[in-house]
Amino acid sequence: MLFLARMDVTFPESMSDETKAEFMAREKEYSGNLQRTGKMRDIWRVVGEYSNYSVYDVADNDELHAILSGFPMYPYMKIKVTPLAQHPNAIK
Amino acid sequence: MLFLARMDVTFPESMSDETKAEFMAREKEYSGNLQRTGKMRDIWRVVGEYSNYSVYDVADNDELHAILSGFPMYPYMKIKVTPLAQHPNAIK
Amino acid sequence: MLFLARMDVTFPESMSDETKAEFMAREKEYSGNLQRTGKMRDIWRVVGEYSNYSVYDVADNDELHAILSGFPMYPYMKIKVTPLAQHPNAIK
Amino acid sequence: MLFLARMDVTFPESMSDETKAEFMAREKEYSGNLQRTGKMRDIWRVVGEYSNYSVYDVADNDELHAILSGFPMYPYMKIKVTPLAQHPNAIK
Amino acid sequence: MLFLARMDVTFPESMSDETKAEFMAREKEYSGNLQRTGKMRDIWRVVGEYSNYSVYDVADNDELHAILSGFPMYPYMKIKVTPLAQHPNAIK
Amino acid sequence: MLFLARMDVTFPESMSDETKAEFMAREKEYSGNLQRTGKMRDIWRVVGEYSNYSVYDVADNDELHAILSGFPMYPYMKIKVTPLAQHPNAIK
Amino acid sequence: MLFLARMDVTFPESMSDETKAEFMAREKEYSGNLQRTGKMRDIWRVVGEYSNYSVYDVADNDELHAILSGFPMYPYMKIKVTPLAQHPNAIK
Amino acid sequence: MLFLARMDVTFPESMSDETKAEFMAREKEYSGNLQRTGKMRDIWRVVGEYSNYSVYDVADNDELHAILSGFPMYPYMKIKVTPLAQHPNAIK
Amino acid sequence: MLFLARMDVTFPESMSDETKAEFMAREKEYSGNLQRTGKMRDIWRVVGEYSNYSVYDVADNDELHAILSGFPMYPYMKIKVTPLAQHPNAIK
Amino acid sequence: MLFLARMDVTFPESMSDETKAEFMAREKEYSGNLQRTGKMRDIWRVVGEYSNYSVYDVADNDELHAILSGFPMYPYMKIKVTPLAQHPNAIK
């Protein structure tokens, strides 16, 4: 079952560059694991913004919320989730 | 080069069911061709709405506009395009 | 798996009162069936608006889209779906 | 008499993790009590957001405001309340 | 129990001046009755708009919805309802 | 001449509870005086929000601005003013 | 007492050019009279839009509503009114 | 003096394809003339929308309004104008 | 050439009352000079808000930007500019 | 391939004037280089705002994101990108 998420990241003014770099490293690992297990099918950068669109393949809403709220940067993200269904014109 | 599009369809009140069915058939064929040539990578229905999110892989903006404005239902669609870049955390 | 939907109904100006009454009767039957099978857990009228909030318990996004797009008044509805997860403070 | 509320929580940047944990514990107790007394009929997490939708069954607007403003996290919540009426298609 | 409503009226283009005048006469009577029974405490015109703010004193949400949906012009109104509570600084 | 105002209060994160309590006491007195002189006809709490709707009866715009900007909490309020006229259906 | 109004005009699709021209002529006369009596102090076209900003000098809200609702094109206008007060930095 | 305009075109449902084609031809000529005289410096299609961004070089606001309201499709356009100034980082 | 500007002022929480008073004094002088030279034709307070609408008569966009960005409080203002043209119904 | 970007700059309250000046100098150099290499075709100040509209000529989305995220002030910018296509009425 697929969901599209848009995530916008805003770091607080007081966060040091070191802390940011740490968050980014943990995020990269977390995100890589989600992709290797097939939970995250795609992740793209929105051009010009500290934002992504990403696609999740999960069993249910609870699993999706667990995944999203597990992102290291979750407290600094604004996330909007769109549930996706099979499109009648899709050939796969 | 990838782009995400959200398309919302609104048919005019006066359109007959036959005309709608015709549009849908032409749309299905057009959309199928785009997928078979790899121009459209994904298309999903937004749950509960006459809308889709779709992902395009094109050479440039002009090709994308030609594809989008070529949809049979284009005059009845509101389309918003988001340019996508490689995400640093993507593993592919 | 639960979803909250808000539905706003707008009938076209040209629709006769008879047709509206027919739609309402079919809607009532459809909605009643969804409730009897447990697919729709709740439906409430938004005070002062031709709108409802309703709660769905479905197996997945595709089932939800099939249910929503099956409403007789679907072509006249604007629907917004919110996926719901278990709240840590819920006691059930 | 039922009301739907959407609550979005934003903690100030300066709040320590300990204080947050304390707030969450008090919130859980307050929310549990409301559910045990039947004042809060449902509470759901919005997937991907630090937000909930919750349903209240109260005698009047003053009782609802007392309940909502009594939440320990009230100063950090943005709340929007929607009054609900019996829907003609509801079977209960 | 008090509620504030904002009502915005839009007549369809095809409605004749006679029909409009009839609606206005029925509206005036309906609105007058609500005021005489104390259900509607106030009604004001928004300067420069075909809109009003009005205040209702009702027993519950269902009574309010019955009153609002009973307005002769209800099908042509967009209504937004705000539930009101006693303000701590009010002297009455 | 009547005006409707909606006021939304947001205190800065750094303000102590003592300062808040002081502001509230001064606000209560100011608001009480306005009501006793008939300048403020009504004030209601918006359920679930640190907000009010209030109705003013003043001689002109300058008097209204003087009253509103004189609220002790004025620097922490977002105020939106709507000028009201006599409604043709009002019976008083 | 001054008010700023923004007016946006939208004619219905079915209105003939003759009717439009008639409306414009009546509007010009009405607007001219308001200016000659000093009720309308200024009127400017918003560049690129069928809209104006205009400034009114009236005794009270009721007079302003009478003036605005008296515009021949009133049924085709969306009007937003902003009450203006003396600015402390104005030298007149 | 430069201005950026965004124009969104919406044709009425009742307009025939012939009339549309006529409008487009007249628009092309009008737009070409503006470019040849240097009044319009650039015009770009917004990808996926019946919209353009265009840049105008005019003597003053009145000239710009005359140009914009002279577009054959003006009655079917929603235009938003942004006045532009020299940017300190521009090298020309 | 005329422009309408709406300016909304927000001072940072940390600014002392002395600094604010200083800014206001400098602003008053700057604004007075603009009025005496005829560059600013009008300035009005928006009732209930720390905002103004003001009208500028300038030679071009660059002059307007220089004037606006020269306001002492410019870093604390959100400004929206609307270019104005001669209205066909204006008698002056 | 062309893109239009709108950039709005907001510096944090705590940033010193020296740091701001440094950022501006680095920004000027970066922006100048982009113009000299032809990557940035135009940059204009939005009158009255700390914002610009700028036009980029790049090979693809990834190049554009690299350019935009390389701006020294990027962490303090909100950027919105619009992909542009050839307009049928453009003469160049």
Coordinates of C-alpha atoms in Angstrom, one line a residue, chain D residues 11-15 75-76, chain F residues 10-21 23 76, chain I residues 11-15 20, chain J residues 13:
Chain D
F11 CA 6.9 22.7 21.6
P12 CA 9.2 25.7 21.9
E13 CA 12.8 25.1 20.8
S14 CA 14.0 25.7 24.3
M15 CA 12.0 23.0 26.0
P75 CA -0.4 26.4 25.6
Y76 CA 1.5 24.5 22.9
Chain F
T10 CA 0.1 34.7 21.4
F11 CA 2.5 35.3 24.3
P12 CA 6.2 35.1 23.6
E13 CA 7.9 32.0 24.8
S14 CA 10.1 33.9 27.3
M15 CA 7.2 35.5 29.2
S16 CA 7.0 34.3 32.8
D17 CA 3.7 33.0 34.3
E18 CA 3.8 36.0 36.7
T19 CA 3.9 38.5 33.8
K20 CA 1.1 36.6 32.0
A21 CA -1.0 36.8 35.2
F23 CA -1.4 41.1 31.9
Y76 CA 0.6 40.2 21.7
Chain I
F11 CA 9.2 44.0 16.2
P12 CA 11.4 41.1 17.5
E13 CA 10.6 40.0 21.0
S14 CA 14.0 41.0 22.3
M15 CA 13.7 44.7 21.3
K20 CA 11.2 50.8 19.7
Chain J
E13 CA 17.0 38.1 14.6

